[in-house]
JSON list of C-alpha atoms in Angstrom, two decimals:
[
{"chain": "A", "resi": 204, "resn": "MET", "atom": "CA", "xyz": [0.00, 0.00, 0.00]},
{"chain": "A", "resi": 205, "resn": "GLY", "atom": "CA", "xyz": [1.40, 3.41, -1.00]},
{"chain": "A", "resi": 206, "resn": "PHE", "atom": "CA", "xyz": [1.95, 6.27, 1.41]},
{"chain": "A", "resi": 207, "resn": "ALA", "atom": "CA", "xyz": [-1.01, 8.32, 0.10]},
{"chain": "A", "resi": 208, "resn": "LYS", "atom": "CA", "xyz": [-3.44, 5.40, 0.56]},
{"chain": "A", "resi": 209, "resn": "ALA", "atom": "CA", "xyz": [-2.34, 4.94, 4.17]},
{"chain": "A", "resi": 210, "resn": "LEU", "atom": "CA", "xyz": [-3.44, 8.47, 5.15]},
{"chain": "A", "resi": 211, "resn": "THR", "atom": "CA", "xyz": [-6.82, 9.03, 6.72]},
{"chain": "A", "resi": 212, "resn": "ALA", "atom": "CA", "xyz": [-9.04, 11.72, 5.18]},
{"chain": "A", "resi": 213, "resn": "ARG", "atom": "CA", "xyz": [-8.27, 14.06, 8.10]},
{"chain": "A", "resi": 214, "resn": "GLU", "atom": "CA", "xyz": [-4.52, 13.53, 7.73]},
{"chain": "A", "resi": 215, "resn": "ALA", "atom": "CA", "xyz": [-4.72, 14.09, 3.97]},
{"chain": "A", "resi": 216, "resn": "SER", "atom": "CA", "xyz": [-6.68, 17.30, 4.52]},
{"chain": "A", "resi": 217, "resn": "TRP", "atom": "CA", "xyz": [-4.08, 18.55, 7.01]},
{"chain": "A", "resi": 218, "resn": "LEU", "atom": "CA", "xyz": [-1.24, 17.67, 4.63]},
{"chain": "A", "resi": 219, "resn": "HIS", "atom": "CA", "xyz": [-2.99, 19.45, 1.76]},
{"chain": "A", "resi": 220, "resn": "GLY", "atom": "CA", "xyz": [-3.48, 22.51, 3.97]},
{"chain": "A", "resi": 221, "resn": "ILE", "atom": "CA", "xyz": [0.21, 22.90, 4.72]},
{"chain": "A", "resi": 222, "resn": "THR", "atom": "CA", "xyz": [1.55, 22.07, 1.25]},
{"chain": "A", "resi": 223, "resn": "GLY", "atom": "CA", "xyz": [0.51, 25.55, 0.06]},
{"chain": "A", "resi": 224, "resn": "LEU", "atom": "CA", "xyz": [2.95, 27.03, 2.54]},
{"chain": "A", "resi": 225, "resn": "PHE", "atom": "CA", "xyz": [5.84, 25.53, 0.61]},
{"chain": "A", "resi": 226, "resn": "VAL", "atom": "CA", "xyz": [4.95, 27.09, -2.75]},
{"chain": "A", "resi": 227, "resn": "LYS", "atom": "CA", "xyz": [4.12, 30.55, -1.40]},
{"chain": "A", "resi": 228, "resn": "PRO", "atom": "CA", "xyz": [6.36, 32.93, 0.55]},
{"chain": "A", "resi": 229, "resn": "LEU", "atom": "CA", "xyz": [6.22, 31.59, 4.07]},
{"chain": "A", "resi": 230, "resn": "ARG", "atom": "CA", "xyz": [4.03, 33.58, 6.42]},
{"chain": "A", "resi": 231, "resn": "LEU", "atom": "CA", "xyz": [3.49, 36.59, 4.16]},
{"chain": "A", "resi": 232, "resn": "GLN", "atom": "CA", "xyz": [0.06, 37.81, 3.12]},
{"chain": "A", "resi": 233, "resn": "ILE", "atom": "CA", "xyz": [-1.00, 40.78, 1.02]},
{"chain": "A", "resi": 234, "resn": "ALA", "atom": "CA", "xyz": [-4.01, 42.89, 2.03]},
{"chain": "A", "resi": 235, "resn": "ALA", "atom": "CA", "xyz": [-6.15, 45.38, 0.16]},
{"chain": "A", "resi": 236, "resn": "LEU", "atom": "CA", "xyz": [-7.23, 48.50, 2.03]},
{"chain": "A", "resi": 237, "resn": "CYS", "atom": "CA", "xyz": [-10.06, 49.65, -0.24]},
{"chain": "A", "resi": 238, "resn": "VAL", "atom": "CA", "xyz": [-11.06, 53.27, 0.33]},
{"chain": "A", "resi": 239, "resn": "ARG", "atom": "CA", "xyz": [-13.85, 55.38, -1.12]},
{"chain": "A", "resi": 240, "resn": "PRO", "atom": "CA", "xyz": [-15.21, 58.85, -0.32]},
{"chain": "A", "resi": 241, "resn": "GLY", "atom": "CA", "xyz": [-17.85, 58.97, 2.39]},
{"chain": "A", "resi": 242, "resn": "GLU", "atom": "CA", "xyz": [-20.13, 61.69, 3.74]},
{"chain": "A", "resi": 243, "resn": "ALA", "atom": "CA", "xyz": [-18.09, 62.76, 6.78]},
{"chain": "A", "resi": 244, "resn": "GLU", "atom": "CA", "xyz": [-14.93, 60.72, 6.27]},
{"chain": "A", "resi": 245, "resn": "PRO", "atom": "CA", "xyz": [-13.56, 58.09, 3.87]},
{"chain": "A", "resi": 246, "resn": "GLU", "atom": "CA", "xyz": [-15.13, 54.64, 3.99]},
{"chain": "A", "resi": 247, "resn": "VAL", "atom": "CA", "xyz": [-13.14, 51.42, 4.29]},
{"chain": "A", "resi": 248, "resn": "LEU", "atom": "CA", "xyz": [-14.18, 48.01, 2.94]},
{"chain": "A", "resi": 249, "resn": "LEU", "atom": "CA", "xyz": [-14.22, 45.07, 5.34]},
{"chain": "A", "resi": 250, "resn": "VAL", "atom": "CA", "xyz": [-14.99, 41.46, 4.42]},
{"chain": "A", "resi": 251, "resn": "SER", "atom": "CA", "xyz": [-15.97, 38.59, 6.67]},
{"chain": "A", "resi": 252, "resn": "THR", "atom": "CA", "xyz": [-13.77, 35.57, 7.15]},
{"chain": "A", "resi": 253, "resn": "ARG", "atom": "CA", "xyz": [-15.23, 32.32, 5.87]},
{"chain": "A", "resi": 254, "resn": "ASP", "atom": "CA", "xyz": [-14.87, 30.45, 9.15]},
{"chain": "A", "resi": 255, "resn": "THR", "atom": "CA", "xyz": [-15.69, 32.82, 12.02]},
{"chain": "A", "resi": 256, "resn": "GLY", "atom": "CA", "xyz": [-17.32, 35.76, 10.23]},
{"chain": "A", "resi": 257, "resn": "ARG", "atom": "CA", "xyz": [-14.86, 38.27, 11.72]},
{"chain": "A", "resi": 258, "resn": "LEU", "atom": "CA", "xyz": [-14.47, 41.46, 9.66]},
{"chain": "A", "resi": 259, "resn": "ILE", "atom": "CA", "xyz": [-11.02, 41.90, 8.12]},
{"chain": "A", "resi": 260, "resn": "LEU", "atom": "CA", "xyz": [-9.35, 43.41, 5.07]},
{"chain": "A", "resi": 261, "resn": "PRO", "atom": "CA", "xyz": [-9.40, 41.33, 1.88]},
{"chain": "A", "resi": 262, "resn": "LYS", "atom": "CA", "xyz": [-6.09, 39.44, 1.89]},
{"chain": "A", "resi": 263, "resn": "GLY", "atom": "CA", "xyz": [-4.30, 36.40, 0.59]},
{"chain": "A", "resi": 264, "resn": "TRP", "atom": "CA", "xyz": [-1.01, 34.78, -0.29]},
{"chain": "A", "resi": 265, "resn": "PRO", "atom": "CA", "xyz": [1.26, 36.55, -2.79]},
{"chain": "A", "resi": 266, "resn": "GLU", "atom": "CA", "xyz": [0.66, 35.65, -6.42]},
{"chain": "A", "resi": 267, "resn": "LYS", "atom": "CA", "xyz": [3.62, 34.05, -8.15]},
{"chain": "A", "resi": 268, "resn": "ASP", "atom": "CA", "xyz": [5.36, 36.36, -10.65]},
{"chain": "A", "resi": 269, "resn": "LYS", "atom": "CA", "xyz": [3.17, 39.39, -9.79]},
{"chain": "A", "resi": 270, "resn": "PRO", "atom": "CA", "xyz": [4.05, 42.53, -7.87]},
{"chain": "A", "resi": 271, "resn": "ALA", "atom": "CA", "xyz": [2.47, 42.61, -4.41]},
{"chain": "A", "resi": 272, "resn": "TYR", "atom": "CA", "xyz": [0.16, 45.53, -5.25]},
{"chain": "A", "resi": 273, "resn": "GLU", "atom": "CA", "xyz": [-1.35, 43.42, -8.06]},
{"chain": "A", "resi": 274, "resn": "THR", "atom": "CA", "xyz": [-2.02, 40.66, -5.54]},
{"chain": "A", "resi": 275, "resn": "ALA", "atom": "CA", "xyz": [-3.91, 43.24, -3.44]},
{"chain": "A", "resi": 276, "resn": "LEU", "atom": "CA", "xyz": [-6.06, 44.11, -6.47]},
{"chain": "A", "resi": 277, "resn": "ILE", "atom": "CA", "xyz": [-6.72, 40.42, -7.13]},
{"chain": "A", "resi": 278, "resn": "GLU", "atom": "CA", "xyz": [-7.78, 39.80, -3.52]},
{"chain": "A", "resi": 279, "resn": "ALA", "atom": "CA", "xyz": [-10.10, 42.84, -3.52]},
{"chain": "A", "resi": 280, "resn": "TYR", "atom": "CA", "xyz": [-11.73, 41.58, -6.72]},
{"chain": "A", "resi": 281, "resn": "GLU", "atom": "CA", "xyz": [-12.01, 37.91, -5.67]},
{"chain": "A", "resi": 282, "resn": "GLU", "atom": "CA", "xyz": [-13.36, 38.58, -2.17]},
{"chain": "A", "resi": 283, "resn": "ALA", "atom": "CA", "xyz": [-15.53, 41.65, -2.77]},
{"chain": "A", "resi": 284, "resn": "GLY", "atom": "CA", "xyz": [-15.80, 42.43, -6.50]},
{"chain": "A", "resi": 285, "resn": "ILE", "atom": "CA", "xyz": [-13.76, 45.63, -6.10]},
{"chain": "A", "resi": 286, "resn": "VAL", "atom": "CA", "xyz": [-12.22, 47.32, -9.11]},
{"chain": "A", "resi": 287, "resn": "GLY", "atom": "CA", "xyz": [-9.81, 50.15, -8.40]},
{"chain": "A", "resi": 288, "resn": "LYS", "atom": "CA", "xyz": [-6.29, 51.50, -8.58]},
{"chain": "A", "resi": 289, "resn": "ALA", "atom": "CA", "xyz": [-3.65, 50.23, -6.16]},
{"chain": "A", "resi": 290, "resn": "GLU", "atom": "CA", "xyz": [-0.77, 52.31, -4.94]},
{"chain": "A", "resi": 291, "resn": "PRO", "atom": "CA", "xyz": [2.42, 50.44, -5.86]},
{"chain": "A", "resi": 292, "resn": "ARG", "atom": "CA", "xyz": [4.01, 51.08, -2.44]},
{"chain": "A", "resi": 293, "resn": "ALA", "atom": "CA", "xyz": [2.64, 49.45, 0.68]},
{"chain": "A", "resi": 294, "resn": "ILE", "atom": "CA", "xyz": [1.37, 51.82, 3.35]},
{"chain": "A", "resi": 295, "resn": "GLY", "atom": "CA", "xyz": [2.59, 49.48, 6.08]},
{"chain": "A", "resi": 296, "resn": "SER", "atom": "CA", "xyz": [2.21, 46.06, 7.64]},
{"chain": "A", "resi": 297, "resn": "PHE", "atom": "CA", "xyz": [0.97, 44.29, 10.74]},
{"chain": "A", "resi": 298, "resn": "ARG", "atom": "CA", "xyz": [1.20, 40.84, 12.32]},
{"chain": "A", "resi": 299, "resn": "SER", "atom": "CA", "xyz": [-1.74, 38.46, 12.17]},
{"chain": "A", "resi": 300, "resn": "TYR", "atom": "CA", "xyz": [-2.67, 34.78, 12.31]},
{"chain": "A", "resi": 301, "resn": "LYS", "atom": "CA", "xyz": [-3.81, 32.68, 9.38]},
{"chain": "A", "resi": 302, "resn": "GLY", "atom": "CA", "xyz": [-6.10, 29.81, 10.27]},
{"chain": "A", "resi": 303, "resn": "LEU", "atom": "CA", "xyz": [-5.58, 26.63, 8.25]},
{"chain": "A", "resi": 304, "resn": "ALA", "atom": "CA", "xyz": [-8.27, 24.06, 7.42]},
{"chain": "A", "resi": 305, "resn": "ASP", "atom": "CA", "xyz": [-7.27, 21.76, 10.30]},
{"chain": "A", "resi": 306, "resn": "GLY", "atom": "CA", "xyz": [-7.50, 24.51, 12.92]},
{"chain": "A", "resi": 307, "resn": "LEU", "atom": "CA", "xyz": [-3.77, 25.19, 13.01]},
{"chain": "A", "resi": 308, "resn": "LYS", "atom": "CA", "xyz": [-2.93, 28.92, 13.15]},
{"chain": "A", "resi": 309, "resn": "ILE", "atom": "CA", "xyz": [0.30, 30.36, 11.83]},
{"chain": "A", "resi": 310, "resn": "ARG", "atom": "CA", "xyz": [1.67, 33.82, 12.52]},
{"chain": "A", "resi": 311, "resn": "THR", "atom": "CA", "xyz": [1.86, 35.95, 9.39]},
{"chain": "A", "resi": 312, "resn": "LYS", "atom": "CA", "xyz": [3.06, 39.35, 8.31]},
{"chain": "A", "resi": 313, "resn": "VAL", "atom": "CA", "xyz": [0.35, 41.22, 6.39]},
{"chain": "A", "resi": 314, "resn": "VAL", "atom": "CA", "xyz": [1.57, 43.88, 3.97]},
{"chain": "A", "resi": 315, "resn": "VAL", "atom": "CA", "xyz": [-1.17, 46.43, 3.19]},
{"chain": "A", "resi": 316, "resn": "PHE", "atom": "CA", "xyz": [-1.73, 48.27, -0.10]},
{"chain": "A", "resi": 317, "resn": "LYS", "atom": "CA", "xyz": [-4.22, 51.12, -0.45]},
{"chain": "A", "resi": 318, "resn": "ILE", "atom": "CA", "xyz": [-6.72, 50.73, -3.26]},
{"chain": "A", "resi": 319, "resn": "ARG", "atom": "CA", "xyz": [-8.72, 53.68, -4.52]},
{"chain": "A", "resi": 320, "resn": "PHE", "atom": "CA", "xyz": [-12.22, 52.38, -5.19]},
{"chain": "A", "resi": 321, "resn": "GLU", "atom": "CA", "xyz": [-13.68, 52.75, -8.69]},
{"chain": "A", "resi": 322, "resn": "LYS", "atom": "CA", "xyz": [-16.58, 50.29, -8.65]},
{"chain": "A", "resi": 323, "resn": "GLN", "atom": "CA", "xyz": [-17.94, 47.14, -7.05]},
{"chain": "A", "resi": 324, "resn": "LEU", "atom": "CA", "xyz": [-19.09, 44.38, -9.40]},
{"chain": "A", "resi": 325, "resn": "LYS", "atom": "CA", "xyz": [-22.31, 42.48, -8.80]},
{"chain": "A", "resi": 326, "resn": "GLU", "atom": "CA", "xyz": [-20.64, 39.14, -9.56]},
{"chain": "A", "resi": 327, "resn": "TYR", "atom": "CA", "xyz": [-17.20, 37.98, -8.41]},
{"chain": "A", "resi": 328, "resn": "PRO", "atom": "CA", "xyz": [-15.51, 34.68, -7.45]},
{"chain": "A", "resi": 329, "resn": "GLU", "atom": "CA", "xyz": [-16.30, 34.62, -3.70]},
{"chain": "A", "resi": 330, "resn": "LEU", "atom": "CA", "xyz": [-19.83, 36.08, -3.90]},
{"chain": "A", "resi": 331, "resn": "GLY", "atom": "CA", "xyz": [-21.96, 34.39, -1.24]},
{"chain": "A", "resi": 332, "resn": "GLN", "atom": "CA", "xyz": [-18.93, 33.13, 0.71]},
{"chain": "A", "resi": 333, "resn": "ARG", "atom": "CA", "xyz": [-18.29, 36.41, 2.56]},
{"chain": "A", "resi": 334, "resn": "LYS", "atom": "CA", "xyz": [-20.18, 39.48, 3.69]},
{"chain": "A", "resi": 335, "resn": "THR", "atom": "CA", "xyz": [-18.85, 42.82, 2.52]},
{"chain": "A", "resi": 336, "resn": "VAL", "atom": "CA", "xyz": [-19.41, 46.09, 4.33]},
{"chain": "A", "resi": 337, "resn": "TRP", "atom": "CA", "xyz": [-18.29, 49.67, 3.75]},
{"chain": "A", "resi": 338, "resn": "LEU", "atom": "CA", "xyz": [-17.83, 51.61, 6.99]},
{"chain": "A", "resi": 339, "resn": "PRO", "atom": "CA", "xyz": [-16.70, 55.14, 7.79]},
{"chain": "A", "resi": 340, "resn": "PHE", "atom": "CA", "xyz": [-13.04, 54.97, 8.81]},
{"chain": "A", "resi": 341, "resn": "SER", "atom": "CA", "xyz": [-13.66, 55.60, 12.54]},
{"chain": "A", "resi": 342, "resn": "LYS", "atom": "CA", "xyz": [-16.47, 52.98, 12.63]},
{"chain": "A", "resi": 343, "resn": "ALA", "atom": "CA", "xyz": [-14.20, 50.46, 10.85]},
{"chain": "A", "resi": 344, "resn": "ILE", "atom": "CA", "xyz": [-11.63, 50.85, 13.64]},
{"chain": "A", "resi": 345, "resn": "GLU", "atom": "CA", "xyz": [-14.32, 50.16, 16.26]},
{"chain": "A", "resi": 346, "resn": "THR", "atom": "CA", "xyz": [-15.72, 47.19, 14.31]},
{"chain": "A", "resi": 347, "resn": "VAL", "atom": "CA", "xyz": [-12.61, 45.11, 13.58]},
{"chain": "A", "resi": 348, "resn": "GLU", "atom": "CA", "xyz": [-11.81, 42.65, 16.36]},
{"chain": "A", "resi": 349, "resn": "GLU", "atom": "CA", "xyz": [-8.18, 41.96, 15.51]},
{"chain": "A", "resi": 350, "resn": "PRO", "atom": "CA", "xyz": [-6.05, 44.19, 17.80]},
{"chain": "A", "resi": 351, "resn": "ALA", "atom": "CA", "xyz": [-3.17, 44.43, 15.30]},
{"chain": "A", "resi": 352, "resn": "LEU", "atom": "CA", "xyz": [-5.50, 45.60, 12.53]},
{"chain": "A", "resi": 353, "resn": "LYS", "atom": "CA", "xyz": [-7.07, 48.18, 14.88]},
{"chain": "A", "resi": 354, "resn": "ARG", "atom": "CA", "xyz": [-3.60, 49.52, 15.70]},
{"chain": "A", "resi": 355, "resn": "PHE", "atom": "CA", "xyz": [-2.63, 49.54, 12.02]},
{"chain": "A", "resi": 356, "resn": "LEU", "atom": "CA", "xyz": [-5.70, 51.60, 11.06]},
{"chain": "A", "resi": 357, "resn": "ARG", "atom": "CA", "xyz": [-5.16, 54.09, 13.89]},
{"chain": "A", "resi": 358, "resn": "ARG", "atom": "CA", "xyz": [-1.46, 54.45, 13.07]},
{"chain": "A", "resi": 359, "resn": "HIS", "atom": "CA", "xyz": [-2.07, 55.01, 9.34]},
{"chain": "A", "resi": 360, "resn": "LYS", "atom": "CA", "xyz": [-5.09, 57.32, 9.58]},
{"chain": "A", "resi": 361, "resn": "SER", "atom": "CA", "xyz": [-3.28, 60.20, 7.85]},
{"chain": "A", "resi": 362, "resn": "GLN", "atom": "CA", "xyz": [-2.48, 57.97, 4.85]},
{"chain": "A", "resi": 363, "resn": "ILE", "atom": "CA", "xyz": [-6.06, 56.69, 4.62]},
{"chain": "A", "resi": 364, "resn": "CYS", "atom": "CA", "xyz": [-8.16, 59.79, 5.32]}
]
């Protein structure tokens, strides 16, 4: 019996979950900070996580052979249908945790790129898998649960607003 046949379904799922870490830059994610004009202050886009429903920035693993700011655009489109213009320089980074399918969490560095909103499409790859919400900047800070993301937003207010 071969090695693959000896694995249980749970073990195979765990192994599949970690194999992606070996083809992508270890522990680095790219986030899209989508911003649009609001009534009193700029609005920020937050998306829910698939597992817990927490509100976060659209983010994902770097795309092979693409600049990081293009990865941010791809994540914004895939997770929320956002079309916009990304600034080629990151506005900063913060530390986070990425949950894997088996419940394992790994510490990651999240590099954030600002995206100036142009439009939001009605259909996109992850439609129905996540909630999307636009919030005024100050409300977004109150709403996110992740302490590192809260600190990041507060620290970079002048670059966002």
